[in-house]
Short mmCIF file of C-alpha atoms in Angstrom, two decimals:
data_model
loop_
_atom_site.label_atom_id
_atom_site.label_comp_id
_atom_site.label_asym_id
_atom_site.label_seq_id
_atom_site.Cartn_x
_atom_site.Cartn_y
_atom_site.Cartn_z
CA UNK A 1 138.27 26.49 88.59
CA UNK A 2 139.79 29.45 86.74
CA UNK A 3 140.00 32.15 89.06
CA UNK A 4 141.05 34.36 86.06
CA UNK A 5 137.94 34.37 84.02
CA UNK A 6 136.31 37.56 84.41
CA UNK A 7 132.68 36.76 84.25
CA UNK A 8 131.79 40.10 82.62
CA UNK A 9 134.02 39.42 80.11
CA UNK A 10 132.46 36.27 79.40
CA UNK A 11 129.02 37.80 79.20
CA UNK A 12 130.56 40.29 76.34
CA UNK A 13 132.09 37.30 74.54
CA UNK A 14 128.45 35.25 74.44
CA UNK A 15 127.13 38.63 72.89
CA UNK A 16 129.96 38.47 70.31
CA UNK A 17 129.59 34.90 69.56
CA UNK A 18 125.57 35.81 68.74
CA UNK A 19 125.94 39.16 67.37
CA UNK A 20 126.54 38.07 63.38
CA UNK A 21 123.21 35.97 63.84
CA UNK A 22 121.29 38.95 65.03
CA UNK A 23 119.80 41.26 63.06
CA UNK A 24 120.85 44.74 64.70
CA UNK A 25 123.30 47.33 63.99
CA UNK A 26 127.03 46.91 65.76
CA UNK A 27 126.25 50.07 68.03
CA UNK A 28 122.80 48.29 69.18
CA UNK A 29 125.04 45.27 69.61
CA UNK A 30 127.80 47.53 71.45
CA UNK A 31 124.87 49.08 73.83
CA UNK A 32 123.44 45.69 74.62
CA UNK A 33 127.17 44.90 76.05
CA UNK A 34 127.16 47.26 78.92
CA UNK A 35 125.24 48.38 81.58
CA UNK A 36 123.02 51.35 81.82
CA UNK A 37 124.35 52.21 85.72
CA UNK A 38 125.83 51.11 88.33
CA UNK A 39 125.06 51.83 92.17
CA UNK A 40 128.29 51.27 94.58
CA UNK A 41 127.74 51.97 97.63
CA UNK A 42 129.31 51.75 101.73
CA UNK A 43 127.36 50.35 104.32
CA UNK A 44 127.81 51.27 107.81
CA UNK A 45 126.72 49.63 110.38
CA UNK A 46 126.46 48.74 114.12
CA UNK A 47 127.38 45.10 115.24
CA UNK A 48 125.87 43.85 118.23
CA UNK A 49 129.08 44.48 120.12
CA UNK A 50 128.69 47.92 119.43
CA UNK A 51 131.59 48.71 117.09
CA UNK A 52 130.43 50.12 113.25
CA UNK A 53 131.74 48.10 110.23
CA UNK A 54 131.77 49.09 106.45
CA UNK A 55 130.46 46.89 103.90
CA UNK A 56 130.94 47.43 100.35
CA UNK A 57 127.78 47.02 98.05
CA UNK A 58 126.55 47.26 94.41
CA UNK A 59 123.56 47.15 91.94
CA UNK A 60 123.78 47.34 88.70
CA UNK A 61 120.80 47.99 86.25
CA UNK A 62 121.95 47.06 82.95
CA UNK A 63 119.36 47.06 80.35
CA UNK A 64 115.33 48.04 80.90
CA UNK A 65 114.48 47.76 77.10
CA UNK A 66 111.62 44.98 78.05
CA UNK A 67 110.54 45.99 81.25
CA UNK A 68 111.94 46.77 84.92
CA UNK A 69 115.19 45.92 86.22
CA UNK A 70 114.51 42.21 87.64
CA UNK A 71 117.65 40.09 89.68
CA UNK A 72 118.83 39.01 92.90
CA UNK A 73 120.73 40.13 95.77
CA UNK A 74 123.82 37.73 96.58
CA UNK A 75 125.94 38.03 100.11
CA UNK A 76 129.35 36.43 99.35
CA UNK A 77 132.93 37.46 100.32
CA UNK A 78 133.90 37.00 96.38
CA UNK A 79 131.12 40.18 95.17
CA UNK A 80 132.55 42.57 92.77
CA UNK A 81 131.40 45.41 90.29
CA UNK A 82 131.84 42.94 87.59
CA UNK A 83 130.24 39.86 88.98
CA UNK A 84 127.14 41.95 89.16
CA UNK A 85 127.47 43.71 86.08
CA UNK A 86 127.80 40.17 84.32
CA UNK A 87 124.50 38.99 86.41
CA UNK A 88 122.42 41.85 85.70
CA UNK A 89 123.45 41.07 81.95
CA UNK A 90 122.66 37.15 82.09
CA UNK A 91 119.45 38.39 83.57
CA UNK A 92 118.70 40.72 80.86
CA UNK A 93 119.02 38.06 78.22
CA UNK A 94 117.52 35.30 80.58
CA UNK A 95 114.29 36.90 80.54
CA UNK A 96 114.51 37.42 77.00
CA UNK A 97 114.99 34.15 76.18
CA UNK A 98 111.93 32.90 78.33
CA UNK A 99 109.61 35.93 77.12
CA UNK A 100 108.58 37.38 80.04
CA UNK A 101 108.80 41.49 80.11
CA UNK A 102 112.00 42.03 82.61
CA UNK A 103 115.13 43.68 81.78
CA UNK A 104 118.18 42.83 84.12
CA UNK A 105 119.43 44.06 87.29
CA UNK A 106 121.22 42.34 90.13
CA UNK A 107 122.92 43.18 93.62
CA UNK A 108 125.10 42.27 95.91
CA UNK A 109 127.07 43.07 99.26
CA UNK A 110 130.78 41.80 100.19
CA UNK A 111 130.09 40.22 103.36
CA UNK A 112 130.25 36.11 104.84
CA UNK A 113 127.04 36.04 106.33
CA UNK A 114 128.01 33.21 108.22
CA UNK A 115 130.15 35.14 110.33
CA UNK A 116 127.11 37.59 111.81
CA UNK A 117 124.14 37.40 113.56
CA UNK A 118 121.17 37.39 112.53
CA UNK A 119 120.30 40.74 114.09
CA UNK A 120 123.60 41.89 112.26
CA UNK A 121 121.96 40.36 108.70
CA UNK A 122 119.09 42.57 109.67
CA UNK A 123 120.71 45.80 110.01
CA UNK A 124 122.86 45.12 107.03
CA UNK A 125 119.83 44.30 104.68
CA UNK A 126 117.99 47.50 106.09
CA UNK A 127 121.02 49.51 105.13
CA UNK A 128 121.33 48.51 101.67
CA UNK A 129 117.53 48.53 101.37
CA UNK A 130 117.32 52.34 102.11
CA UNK A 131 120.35 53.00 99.65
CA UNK A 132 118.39 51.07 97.31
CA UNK A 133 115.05 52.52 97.83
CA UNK A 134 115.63 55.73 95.07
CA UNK A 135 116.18 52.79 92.45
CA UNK A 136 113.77 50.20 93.03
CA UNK A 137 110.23 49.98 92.80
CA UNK A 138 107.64 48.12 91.45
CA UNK A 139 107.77 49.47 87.87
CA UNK A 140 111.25 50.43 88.25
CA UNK A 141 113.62 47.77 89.50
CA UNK A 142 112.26 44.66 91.42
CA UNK A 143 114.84 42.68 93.45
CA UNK A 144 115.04 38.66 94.78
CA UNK A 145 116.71 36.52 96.62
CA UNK A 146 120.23 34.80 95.70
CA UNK A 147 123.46 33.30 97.00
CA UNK A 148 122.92 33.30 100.98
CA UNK A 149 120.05 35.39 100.97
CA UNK A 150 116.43 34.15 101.00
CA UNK A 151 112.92 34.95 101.89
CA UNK A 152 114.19 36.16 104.98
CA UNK A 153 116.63 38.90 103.68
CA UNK A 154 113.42 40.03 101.01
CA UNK A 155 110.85 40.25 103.71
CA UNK A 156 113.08 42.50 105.39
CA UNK A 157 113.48 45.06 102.19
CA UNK A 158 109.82 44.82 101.86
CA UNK A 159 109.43 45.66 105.24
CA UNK A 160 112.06 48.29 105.10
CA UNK A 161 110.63 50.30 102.06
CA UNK A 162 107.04 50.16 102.63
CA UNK A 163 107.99 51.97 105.99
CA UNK A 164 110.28 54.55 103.95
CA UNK A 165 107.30 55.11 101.35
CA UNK A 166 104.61 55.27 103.57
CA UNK A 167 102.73 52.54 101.52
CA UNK A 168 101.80 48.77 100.63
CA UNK A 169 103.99 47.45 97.81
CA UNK A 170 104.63 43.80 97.71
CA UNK A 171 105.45 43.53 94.54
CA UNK A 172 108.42 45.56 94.83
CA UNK A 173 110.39 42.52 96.09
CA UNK A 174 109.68 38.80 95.06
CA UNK A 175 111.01 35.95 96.49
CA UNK A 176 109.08 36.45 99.75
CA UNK A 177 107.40 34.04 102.60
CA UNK A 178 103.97 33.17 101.49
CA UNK A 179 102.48 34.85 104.73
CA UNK A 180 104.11 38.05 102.67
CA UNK A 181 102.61 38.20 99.82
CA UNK A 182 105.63 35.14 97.81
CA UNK A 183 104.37 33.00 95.32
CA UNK A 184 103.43 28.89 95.82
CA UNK A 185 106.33 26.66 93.66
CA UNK A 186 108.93 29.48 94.45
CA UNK A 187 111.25 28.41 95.96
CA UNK A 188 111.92 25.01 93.60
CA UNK A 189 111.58 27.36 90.34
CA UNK A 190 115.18 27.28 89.45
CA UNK A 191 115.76 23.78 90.66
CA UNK A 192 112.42 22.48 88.46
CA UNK A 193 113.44 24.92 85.17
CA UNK A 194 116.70 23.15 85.18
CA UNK A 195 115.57 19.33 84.98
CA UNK A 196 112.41 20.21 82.81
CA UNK A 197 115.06 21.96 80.00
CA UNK A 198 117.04 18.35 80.78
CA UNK A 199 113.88 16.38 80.22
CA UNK A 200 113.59 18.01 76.69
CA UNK A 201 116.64 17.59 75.38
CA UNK A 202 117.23 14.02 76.19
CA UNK A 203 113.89 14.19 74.06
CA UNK A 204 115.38 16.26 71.77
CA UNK A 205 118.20 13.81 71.46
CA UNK A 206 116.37 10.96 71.30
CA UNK A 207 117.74 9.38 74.48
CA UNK A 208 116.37 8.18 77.79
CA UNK A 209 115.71 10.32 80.97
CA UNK A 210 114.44 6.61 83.18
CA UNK A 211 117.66 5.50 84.20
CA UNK A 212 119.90 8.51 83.31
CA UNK A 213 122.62 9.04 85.64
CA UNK A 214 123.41 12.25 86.72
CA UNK A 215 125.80 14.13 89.08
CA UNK A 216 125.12 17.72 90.87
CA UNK A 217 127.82 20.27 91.65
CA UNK A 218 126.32 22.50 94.36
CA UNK A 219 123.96 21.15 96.97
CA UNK A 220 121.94 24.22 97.93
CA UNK A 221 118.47 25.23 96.86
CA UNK A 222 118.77 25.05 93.16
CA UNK A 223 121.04 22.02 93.46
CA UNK A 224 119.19 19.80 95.78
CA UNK A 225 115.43 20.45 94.17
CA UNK A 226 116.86 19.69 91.05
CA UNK A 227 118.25 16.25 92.09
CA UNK A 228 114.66 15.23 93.97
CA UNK A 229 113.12 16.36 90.99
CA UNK A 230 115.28 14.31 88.30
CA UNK A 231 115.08 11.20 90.58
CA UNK A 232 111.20 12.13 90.62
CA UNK A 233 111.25 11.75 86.43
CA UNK A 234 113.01 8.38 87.03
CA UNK A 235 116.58 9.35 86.73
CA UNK A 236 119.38 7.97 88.91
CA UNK A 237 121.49 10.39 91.28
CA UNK A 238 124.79 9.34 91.48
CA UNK A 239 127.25 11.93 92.66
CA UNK A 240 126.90 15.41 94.56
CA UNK A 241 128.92 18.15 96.31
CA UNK A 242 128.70 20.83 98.31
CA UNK A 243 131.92 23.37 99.14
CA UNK A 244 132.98 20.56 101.36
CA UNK A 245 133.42 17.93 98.76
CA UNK A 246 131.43 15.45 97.46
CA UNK A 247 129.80 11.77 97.56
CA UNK A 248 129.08 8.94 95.23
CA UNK A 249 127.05 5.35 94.44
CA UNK A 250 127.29 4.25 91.39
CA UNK A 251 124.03 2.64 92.22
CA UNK A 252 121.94 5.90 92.97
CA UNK A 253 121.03 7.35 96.80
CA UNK A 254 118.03 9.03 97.84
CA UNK A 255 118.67 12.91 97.15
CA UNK A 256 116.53 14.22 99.83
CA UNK A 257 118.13 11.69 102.55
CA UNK A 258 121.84 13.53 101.45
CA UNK A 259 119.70 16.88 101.67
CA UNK A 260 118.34 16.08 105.07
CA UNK A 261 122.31 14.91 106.14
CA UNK A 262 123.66 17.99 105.10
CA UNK A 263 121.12 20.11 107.18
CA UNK A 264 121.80 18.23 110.15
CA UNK A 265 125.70 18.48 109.57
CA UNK A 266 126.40 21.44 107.08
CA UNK A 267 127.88 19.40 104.67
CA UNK A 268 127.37 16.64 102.55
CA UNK A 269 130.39 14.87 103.33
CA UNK A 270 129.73 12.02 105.26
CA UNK A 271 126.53 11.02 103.87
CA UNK A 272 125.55 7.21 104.68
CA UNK A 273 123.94 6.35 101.47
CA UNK A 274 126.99 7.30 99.75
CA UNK A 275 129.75 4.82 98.79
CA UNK A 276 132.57 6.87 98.22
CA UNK A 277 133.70 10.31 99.15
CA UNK A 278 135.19 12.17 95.76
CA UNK A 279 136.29 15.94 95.16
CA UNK A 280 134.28 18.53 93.52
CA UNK A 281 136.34 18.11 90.29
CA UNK A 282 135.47 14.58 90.58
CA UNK A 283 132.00 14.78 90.59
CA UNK A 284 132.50 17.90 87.49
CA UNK A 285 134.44 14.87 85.53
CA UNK A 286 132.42 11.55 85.98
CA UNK A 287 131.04 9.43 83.07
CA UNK A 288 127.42 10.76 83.57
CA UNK A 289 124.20 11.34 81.31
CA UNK A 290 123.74 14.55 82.90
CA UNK A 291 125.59 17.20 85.01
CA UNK A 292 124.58 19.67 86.58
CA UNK A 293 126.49 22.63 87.59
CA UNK A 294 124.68 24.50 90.46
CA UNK A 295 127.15 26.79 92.53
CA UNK A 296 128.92 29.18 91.48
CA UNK A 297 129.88 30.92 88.16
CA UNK A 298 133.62 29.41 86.28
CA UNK A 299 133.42 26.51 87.84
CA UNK A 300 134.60 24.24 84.23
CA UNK A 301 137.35 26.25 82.42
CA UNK A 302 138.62 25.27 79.39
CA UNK A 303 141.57 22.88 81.26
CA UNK A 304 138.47 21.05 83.31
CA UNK A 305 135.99 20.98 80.37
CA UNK A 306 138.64 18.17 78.57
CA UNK A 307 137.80 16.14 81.54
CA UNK A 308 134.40 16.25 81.53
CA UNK A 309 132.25 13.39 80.42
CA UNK A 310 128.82 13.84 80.83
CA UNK A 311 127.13 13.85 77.51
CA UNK A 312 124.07 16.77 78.56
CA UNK A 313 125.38 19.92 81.29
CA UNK A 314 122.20 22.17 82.37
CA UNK A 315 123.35 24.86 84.33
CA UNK A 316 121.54 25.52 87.51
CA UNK A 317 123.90 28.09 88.21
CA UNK A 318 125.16 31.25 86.44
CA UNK A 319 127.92 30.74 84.09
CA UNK A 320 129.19 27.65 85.39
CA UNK A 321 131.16 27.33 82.19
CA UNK A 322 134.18 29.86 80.67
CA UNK A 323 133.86 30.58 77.17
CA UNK A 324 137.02 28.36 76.73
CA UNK A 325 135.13 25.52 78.28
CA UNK A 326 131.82 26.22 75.95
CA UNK A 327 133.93 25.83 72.50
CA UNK A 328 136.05 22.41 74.12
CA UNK A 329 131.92 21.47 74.66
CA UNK A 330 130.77 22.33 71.25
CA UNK A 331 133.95 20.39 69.63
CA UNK A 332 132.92 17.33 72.06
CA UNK A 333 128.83 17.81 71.04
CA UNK A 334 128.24 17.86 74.49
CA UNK A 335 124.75 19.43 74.50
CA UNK A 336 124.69 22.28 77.39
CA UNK A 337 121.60 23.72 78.07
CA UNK A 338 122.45 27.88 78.80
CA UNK A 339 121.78 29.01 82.17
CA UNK A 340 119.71 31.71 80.75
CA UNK A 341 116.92 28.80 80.09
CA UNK A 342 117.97 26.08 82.20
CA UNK A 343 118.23 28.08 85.61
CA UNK A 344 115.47 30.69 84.48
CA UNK A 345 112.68 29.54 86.49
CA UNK A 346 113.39 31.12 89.49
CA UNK A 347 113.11 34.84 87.14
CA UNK A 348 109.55 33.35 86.01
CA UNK A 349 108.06 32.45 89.48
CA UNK A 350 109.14 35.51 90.64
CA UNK A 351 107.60 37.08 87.95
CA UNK A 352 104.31 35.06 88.64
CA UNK A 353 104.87 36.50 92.20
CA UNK A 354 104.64 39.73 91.11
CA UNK A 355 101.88 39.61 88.83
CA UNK A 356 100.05 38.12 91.61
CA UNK A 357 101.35 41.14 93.82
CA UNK A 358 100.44 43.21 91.61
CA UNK A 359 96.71 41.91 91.11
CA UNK A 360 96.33 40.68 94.78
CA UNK A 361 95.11 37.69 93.49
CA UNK A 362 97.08 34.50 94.31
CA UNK A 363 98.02 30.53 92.21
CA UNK A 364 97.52 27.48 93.47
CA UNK A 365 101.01 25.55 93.44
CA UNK A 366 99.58 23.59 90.38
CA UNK A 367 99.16 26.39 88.16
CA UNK A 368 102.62 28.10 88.65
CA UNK A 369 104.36 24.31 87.91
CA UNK A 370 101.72 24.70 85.04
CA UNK A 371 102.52 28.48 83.78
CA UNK A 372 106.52 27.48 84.31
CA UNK A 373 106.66 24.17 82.71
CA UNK A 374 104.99 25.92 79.39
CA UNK A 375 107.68 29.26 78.85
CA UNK A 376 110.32 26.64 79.58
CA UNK A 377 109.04 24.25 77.21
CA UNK A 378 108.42 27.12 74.67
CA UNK A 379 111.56 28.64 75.41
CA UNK A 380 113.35 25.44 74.48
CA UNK A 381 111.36 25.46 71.16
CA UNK A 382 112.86 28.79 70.45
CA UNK A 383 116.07 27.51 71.50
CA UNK A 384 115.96 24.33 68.96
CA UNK A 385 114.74 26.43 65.96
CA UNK A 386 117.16 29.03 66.33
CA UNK A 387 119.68 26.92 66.55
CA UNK A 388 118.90 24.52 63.54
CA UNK A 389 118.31 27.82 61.45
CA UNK A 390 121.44 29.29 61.70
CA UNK A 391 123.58 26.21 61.48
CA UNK A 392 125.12 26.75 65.34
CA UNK A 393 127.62 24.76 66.89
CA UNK A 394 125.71 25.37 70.49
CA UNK A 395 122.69 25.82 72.18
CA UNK A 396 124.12 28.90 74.04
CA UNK A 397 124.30 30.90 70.71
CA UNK A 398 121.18 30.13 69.92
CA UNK A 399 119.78 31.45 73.08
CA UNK A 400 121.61 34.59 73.02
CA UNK A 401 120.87 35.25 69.08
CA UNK A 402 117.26 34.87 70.51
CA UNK A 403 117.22 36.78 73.48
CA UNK A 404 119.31 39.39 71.56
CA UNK A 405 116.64 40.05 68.82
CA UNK A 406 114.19 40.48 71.45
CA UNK A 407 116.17 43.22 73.55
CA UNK A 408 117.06 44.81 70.35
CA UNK A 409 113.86 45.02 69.11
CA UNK A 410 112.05 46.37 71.87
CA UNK A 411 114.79 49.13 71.72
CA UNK A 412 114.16 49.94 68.20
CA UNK A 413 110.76 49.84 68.42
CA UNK A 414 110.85 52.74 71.46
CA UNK A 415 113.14 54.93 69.69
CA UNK A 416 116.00 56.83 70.87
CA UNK A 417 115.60 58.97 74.07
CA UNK A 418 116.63 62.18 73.67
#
């Protein structure tokens, strides 16, 4: 993994690779590159031994062109101003790209969550929530859940601002328990957007999804949904990892018996129906039908991407790949499905949750798989036209130079303030 690759710079390169395709001006194009703000921020507080502790934390807002400020809050020791700046801007042209009427925002606090207490996790998320409660609200800037934080961590900011505001406001956090006020099918969103974008390009390329083989980088949420899921459509699981490594059978396992071992253990190391125990580059390199990336962001750089073999990548993660490793893709027509499409379904669930917030009317399970599988379906239409149209050497382009004429011209359209 390239531990150089700044990820915001990679986010300004995509632009730049879309940008001649787009019809805008260069200083709409320049605008659409940065953020509008950025919140950083020092949380104090109490451990349960008593002492106080600072934690550094951040949200940026960078573009509210289509609608409010929609992204997740992460907890992870490697959170910087620029990892969320590049997140907030994925998440700008995510929700482009699937139509639904977000801009981009995202969060995050430098902490290992694993080393506190709950009780600490509490305090912490309280603390961030009241810095955060000036800039979010249900028209304004409408938060989720993301690396190590869950429905947990969001019932607690929805807890903590409707006491602040006096008020009822659900829908000013999604990603919530059921019991307050989350949506049915959330929490396998990402995990079913990013084998549903698989299942139409191996239609789109003509080939075979019964029998596939496929490996997963990343065994949490996103990662393990999306391997039940894919062995659900008939495809064969043959290789996973979590940060501890990984496993393979070059006959298949069951991906909900390794999910179930790593539960019980913490990792997936060690897994019985496995055959072999591999690294994480390993399982980034094998001869597969389809990968798919699902931790963190850089994890192919240009070096890695030579190695890889699988012939589709859909990113369950955020920019799993460097912009070094996209072009060594493109010359290899390996067909990678963005992560703003493939990993976008946990963005539209979340904005079913809140249009069910805000009408206090709530889905069966059925009709959110329903409402998702059709944007991301649709979306991949989009994707596939724009892409034949302007002669592109990847379906990344394609989804920018979309999602780019959408941000762009719901700018235009509003005019410049003042």
């Amino acid at each position: 993994m390239s531990e150089q690759t700044n990820p915001f710079e990679s986010l300004q390169s995509q632009i730049d690779e879309a940008s001649p395709y787009v019809d805008a001006d260069d200083d709409v194009i320049e605008r659409l590159k940065h953020p509008e703000r950025v919140l950083e921020t020092n949380l104090t507080v109490e451990l349960d031994d008593g002492s106080l502790e600072r934690f550094k934390a951040f949200r940026s807002q960078f573009n509210g062109d289509r609608g409010p400020y929609k992204g997740g809050i992460r907890y992870h020791p490697g959170v910087s101003r620029d990892e969320v700046k590049a997140l907030s801007g994925w998440m700008v042209y995510k929700c482009a790209t699937v139509g639904i009427p977000y801009g981009g925002g995202k969060g995050g606090i430098i902490v290992d969550p694993s080393e506190y207490s709950a009780d600490e996790i509490e305090r912490l998320t309280r603390a961030f929530a009241t810095e955060l409660r000036p800039l979010i609200g249900v028209d304004r800037d409408v938060p989720a859940p993301d690396v190590n934080t869950g429905q947990r961590e969001m019932n607690w900011i929805k807890d903590t601002y409707e006491t602040l505001e006096n008020s009822t406001q659900p829908g000013v956090i999604t990603g919530k328990a059921l019991d307050s006020g989350g949506s049915e099918g959330r929490v396998e969103a990402t995990g079913r957007s990013t084998v549903l974008a698989a299942r139409e390009a191996f239609d789109y390329l003509g080939k075979d999804l019964e029998g596939a083989t496929v490996a997963v980088q990343g065994y949490g949420n996103a990662g393990w949904i999306a391997a039940k899921l894919i062995d659900e459509m008939g495809a064969k699981v043959v290789a996973a990892s979590d940060s501890s490594g990984g496993v393979y059978n070059a006959d298949g396992f069951d991906p909900v018996a390794a999910k179930d071992h790593k539960h019980e253990t913490g990792s997936i190391s060690g897994f019985e129906g496995a055959t072999e125990e591999i690294t994480n580059e390993d399982v980034l390199t094998l001869d597969v039908d389809l990968l798919i990336p699902a931790a963190l962001e850089n994890a192919i750089d240009g070096d890695l991407a030579e190695s890889v073999q699988a012939d589709v990548i859909s990113e369950a993660a955020n920019g799993p790949l460097t912009p070094e490793a996209d072009q060594v893709m493109a010359d290899k027509d390996v067909l990678v499905i963005p992560d703003i499409l493939a990993n976008a379904g946990g963005v539209t669930v979340s904005y079913f949750e809140w249009v069910q917030n805000r009408q206090r009317f709530y889905w069966s399970e059925e009709r959110v798989n329903e409402e998702l599988e059709s944007i991301i379906v649709d979306a991949f239409d989009d994707l596939v036209e724009s892409y034949e149209q302007n002669d592109l050497d990847s379906f990344r382009t394609a989804a920018y130079v979309v999602a780019l004429e959408r941000v762009a011209g719901a700018f235009e359209e509003a005019g410049t303030f003042p």
